[in-house]
PDB file of C-alpha atoms in Angstrom:
ATOM      1  CA  MET A   1       0.158   0.101   0.156  1.00 88.00           C
ATOM      2  CA  LYS A   2       1.176   3.425  -0.764  1.00 97.00           C
ATOM      3  CA  ILE A   3      -0.717   6.571  -0.241  1.00 98.00           C
ATOM      4  CA  LEU A   4      -0.345  10.014  -2.543  1.00 98.00           C
ATOM      5  CA  ALA A   5      -1.781  12.764  -0.811  1.00 98.00           C
ATOM      6  CA  ILE A   6      -2.551  16.034  -3.317  1.00 98.00           C
ATOM      7  CA  GLY A   7      -3.591  19.550  -1.617  1.00 96.00           C
ATOM      8  CA  ARG A   8      -3.138  23.332  -2.398  1.00 94.00           C
ATOM      9  CA  GLU A   9      -0.833  24.307   0.408  1.00 95.00           C
ATOM     10  CA  GLN A  10       2.768  22.428   0.639  1.00 96.00           C
ATOM     11  CA  ASP A  11       2.817  22.525   4.404  1.00 96.00           C
ATOM     12  CA  VAL A  12      -0.749  20.538   4.491  1.00 94.00           C
ATOM     13  CA  VAL A  13       0.458  18.122   2.236  1.00 97.00           C
ATOM     14  CA  ASN A  14       3.977  17.514   4.198  1.00 97.00           C
ATOM     15  CA  THR A  15       1.709  17.285   7.332  1.00 97.00           C
ATOM     16  CA  ALA A  16      -0.429  14.427   5.685  1.00 97.00           C
ATOM     17  CA  VAL A  17       2.479  12.541   4.957  1.00 98.00           C
ATOM     18  CA  ALA A  18       4.057  12.619   7.990  1.00 98.00           C
ATOM     19  CA  ILE A  19       0.775  11.688   9.836  1.00 97.00           C
ATOM     20  CA  PHE A  20       0.381   8.424   7.494  1.00 97.00           C
ATOM     21  CA  GLN A  21       4.141   7.265   7.723  1.00 98.00           C
ATOM     22  CA  SER A  22       3.990   8.143  11.271  1.00 97.00           C
ATOM     23  CA  HIS A  23       1.223   5.335  11.465  1.00 96.00           C
ATOM     24  CA  GLY A  24       3.391   3.029   9.355  1.00 96.00           C
ATOM     25  CA  TYR A  25       1.686   4.017   5.577  1.00 97.00           C
ATOM     26  CA  PRO A  26       4.590   4.930   2.840  1.00 98.00           C
ATOM     27  CA  ALA A  27       3.213   7.850   1.561  1.00 98.00           C
ATOM     28  CA  ALA A  28       4.269  11.052  -0.657  1.00 98.00           C
ATOM     29  CA  GLY A  29       2.547  13.993  -1.354  1.00 98.00           C
ATOM     30  CA  THR A  30       2.297  16.537  -3.854  1.00 98.00           C
ATOM     31  CA  ILE A  31       0.684  20.219  -4.911  1.00 97.00           C
ATOM     32  CA  ALA A  32       0.847  19.523  -8.716  1.00 97.00           C
ATOM     33  CA  ALA A  33      -1.858  17.727 -10.412  1.00 96.00           C
ATOM     34  CA  ASP A  34       0.308  16.647 -13.445  1.00 96.00           C
ATOM     35  CA  GLU A  35       2.974  15.224 -10.491  1.00 97.00           C
ATOM     36  CA  ALA A  36       0.240  13.011  -8.922  1.00 97.00           C
ATOM     37  CA  LEU A  37      -0.923  11.995 -12.406  1.00 97.00           C
ATOM     38  CA  ASP A  38       2.457  10.711 -13.095  1.00 97.00           C
ATOM     39  CA  ALA A  39       2.655   9.526 -10.075  1.00 97.00           C
ATOM     40  CA  LEU A  40      -0.682   7.347 -10.535  1.00 97.00           C
ATOM     41  CA  ASP A  41       0.749   5.793 -13.770  1.00 97.00           C
ATOM     42  CA  THR A  42       3.451   4.097 -11.839  1.00 95.00           C
ATOM     43  CA  ASP A  43       0.591   1.610 -10.215  1.00 93.00           C
ATOM     44  CA  GLU A  44       2.299   1.843  -6.916  1.00 96.00           C
ATOM     45  CA  ILE A  45       0.115   4.053  -5.584  1.00 98.00           C
ATOM     46  CA  THR A  46      -3.180   2.121  -4.117  1.00 97.00           C
ATOM     47  CA  HIS A  47      -4.822   5.375  -2.257  1.00 97.00           C
ATOM     48  CA  LEU A  48      -5.206   8.756  -3.264  1.00 98.00           C
ATOM     49  CA  ILE A  49      -6.540  11.633  -0.785  1.00 97.00           C
ATOM     50  CA  ILE A  50      -7.434  15.009  -2.553  1.00 97.00           C
ATOM     51  CA  GLY A  51      -7.309  17.953  -0.226  1.00 94.00           C
ATOM     52  CA  VAL A  52     -10.440  20.325  -0.029  1.00 89.00           C
ATOM     53  CA  GLY A  53      -7.899  23.313  -1.343  1.00 90.00           C
ATOM     54  CA  VAL A  54      -7.759  21.196  -4.917  1.00 94.00           C
ATOM     55  CA  GLU A  55      -9.548  22.829  -7.863  1.00 94.00           C
ATOM     56  CA  PRO A  56     -12.457  21.096  -9.398  1.00 93.00           C
ATOM     57  CA  ASP A  57     -11.276  20.475 -13.024  1.00 94.00           C
ATOM     58  CA  SER A  58      -8.066  18.633 -11.341  1.00 95.00           C
ATOM     59  CA  ARG A  59     -10.004  16.775  -8.845  1.00 95.00           C
ATOM     60  CA  GLU A  60     -12.441  15.600 -11.696  1.00 96.00           C
ATOM     61  CA  GLN A  61      -9.076  14.745 -13.803  1.00 97.00           C
ATOM     62  CA  LEU A  62      -7.195  13.085 -10.662  1.00 98.00           C
ATOM     63  CA  LYS A  63     -10.833  10.868  -9.909  1.00 97.00           C
ATOM     64  CA  LYS A  64     -10.938   9.506 -13.162  1.00 97.00           C
ATOM     65  CA  HIS A  65      -7.249   8.709 -13.732  1.00 97.00           C
ATOM     66  CA  ALA A  66      -7.009   6.711 -10.132  1.00 98.00           C
ATOM     67  CA  ALA A  67     -10.094   5.103 -11.400  1.00 98.00           C
ATOM     68  CA  ALA A  68      -8.618   3.663 -14.262  1.00 97.00           C
ATOM     69  CA  HIS A  69      -5.804   2.485 -11.918  1.00 97.00           C
ATOM     70  CA  GLY A  70      -7.924   0.466  -9.432  1.00 97.00           C
ATOM     71  CA  VAL A  71      -6.973   3.366  -6.635  1.00 98.00           C
ATOM     72  CA  THR A  72      -9.057   4.363  -4.101  1.00 97.00           C
ATOM     73  CA  VAL A  73     -10.152   7.899  -3.650  1.00 97.00           C
ATOM     74  CA  HIS A  74     -10.519   9.493  -0.749  1.00 95.00           C
ATOM     75  CA  GLU A  75     -11.958  13.411  -0.937  1.00 93.00           C
ATOM     76  CA  ALA A  76     -11.302  15.198   2.247  1.00 89.00           C
ATOM     77  CA  VAL A  77     -14.246  16.725   3.964  1.00 85.00           C
ATOM     78  CA  ARG A  78     -12.953  17.814   6.979  1.00 79.00           C
ATOM     79  CA  ASN A  79     -15.867  19.558   8.630  1.00 81.00           C
ATOM     80  CA  GLY A  80     -13.985  22.209  10.786  1.00 83.00           C
ATOM     81  CA  ARG A  81     -11.508  19.386  11.513  1.00 88.00           C
ATOM     82  CA  GLY A  82      -7.826  20.225  11.362  1.00 90.00           C
ATOM     83  CA  ILE A  83      -5.645  18.084   8.954  1.00 91.00           C
ATOM     84  CA  GLU A  84      -4.460  16.118  11.600  1.00 93.00           C
ATOM     85  CA  GLY A  85      -7.895  15.061  13.005  1.00 92.00           C
ATOM     86  CA  TYR A  86      -9.392  14.297   9.820  1.00 93.00           C
ATOM     87  CA  LEU A  87      -6.792  12.043   8.905  1.00 95.00           C
ATOM     88  CA  GLU A  88      -6.709  10.195  12.152  1.00 94.00           C
ATOM     89  CA  GLU A  89     -10.354   9.719  12.767  1.00 93.00           C
ATOM     90  CA  VAL A  90     -11.841   9.336   9.321  1.00 93.00           C
ATOM     91  CA  VAL A  91      -9.012   8.383   6.716  1.00 95.00           C
ATOM     92  CA  ILE A  92      -6.861   6.291   8.610  1.00 96.00           C
ATOM     93  CA  PRO A  93      -9.590   3.723  10.380  1.00 96.00           C
ATOM     94  CA  SER A  94     -10.794   3.337   6.673  1.00 93.00           C
ATOM     95  CA  LEU A  95      -7.035   2.266   5.762  1.00 91.00           C
ATOM     96  CA  GLN A  96      -7.107  -0.838   8.438  1.00 75.00           C
TER      97      GLN A  96
END
């Protein structure tokens, strides 16, 4: 399993990657849709986390590309939670 996080802000992406890694999950992150698409093409990614700041056009392209590679997509819905709370309460339990 390898997780790819994409978001609008590098510090948020870095935080997400660090949280996943602290839970033992290999993870990478980017703020560039083109880099995310290239990473999906490697067939190493199993889960794509799309942050709330990702533009709608990029979001749709990423979801379609992920589906073509059999990658599970998690679209962030933080509902006022910080990135740490969201990942630890919602995403990480869904990975186990």
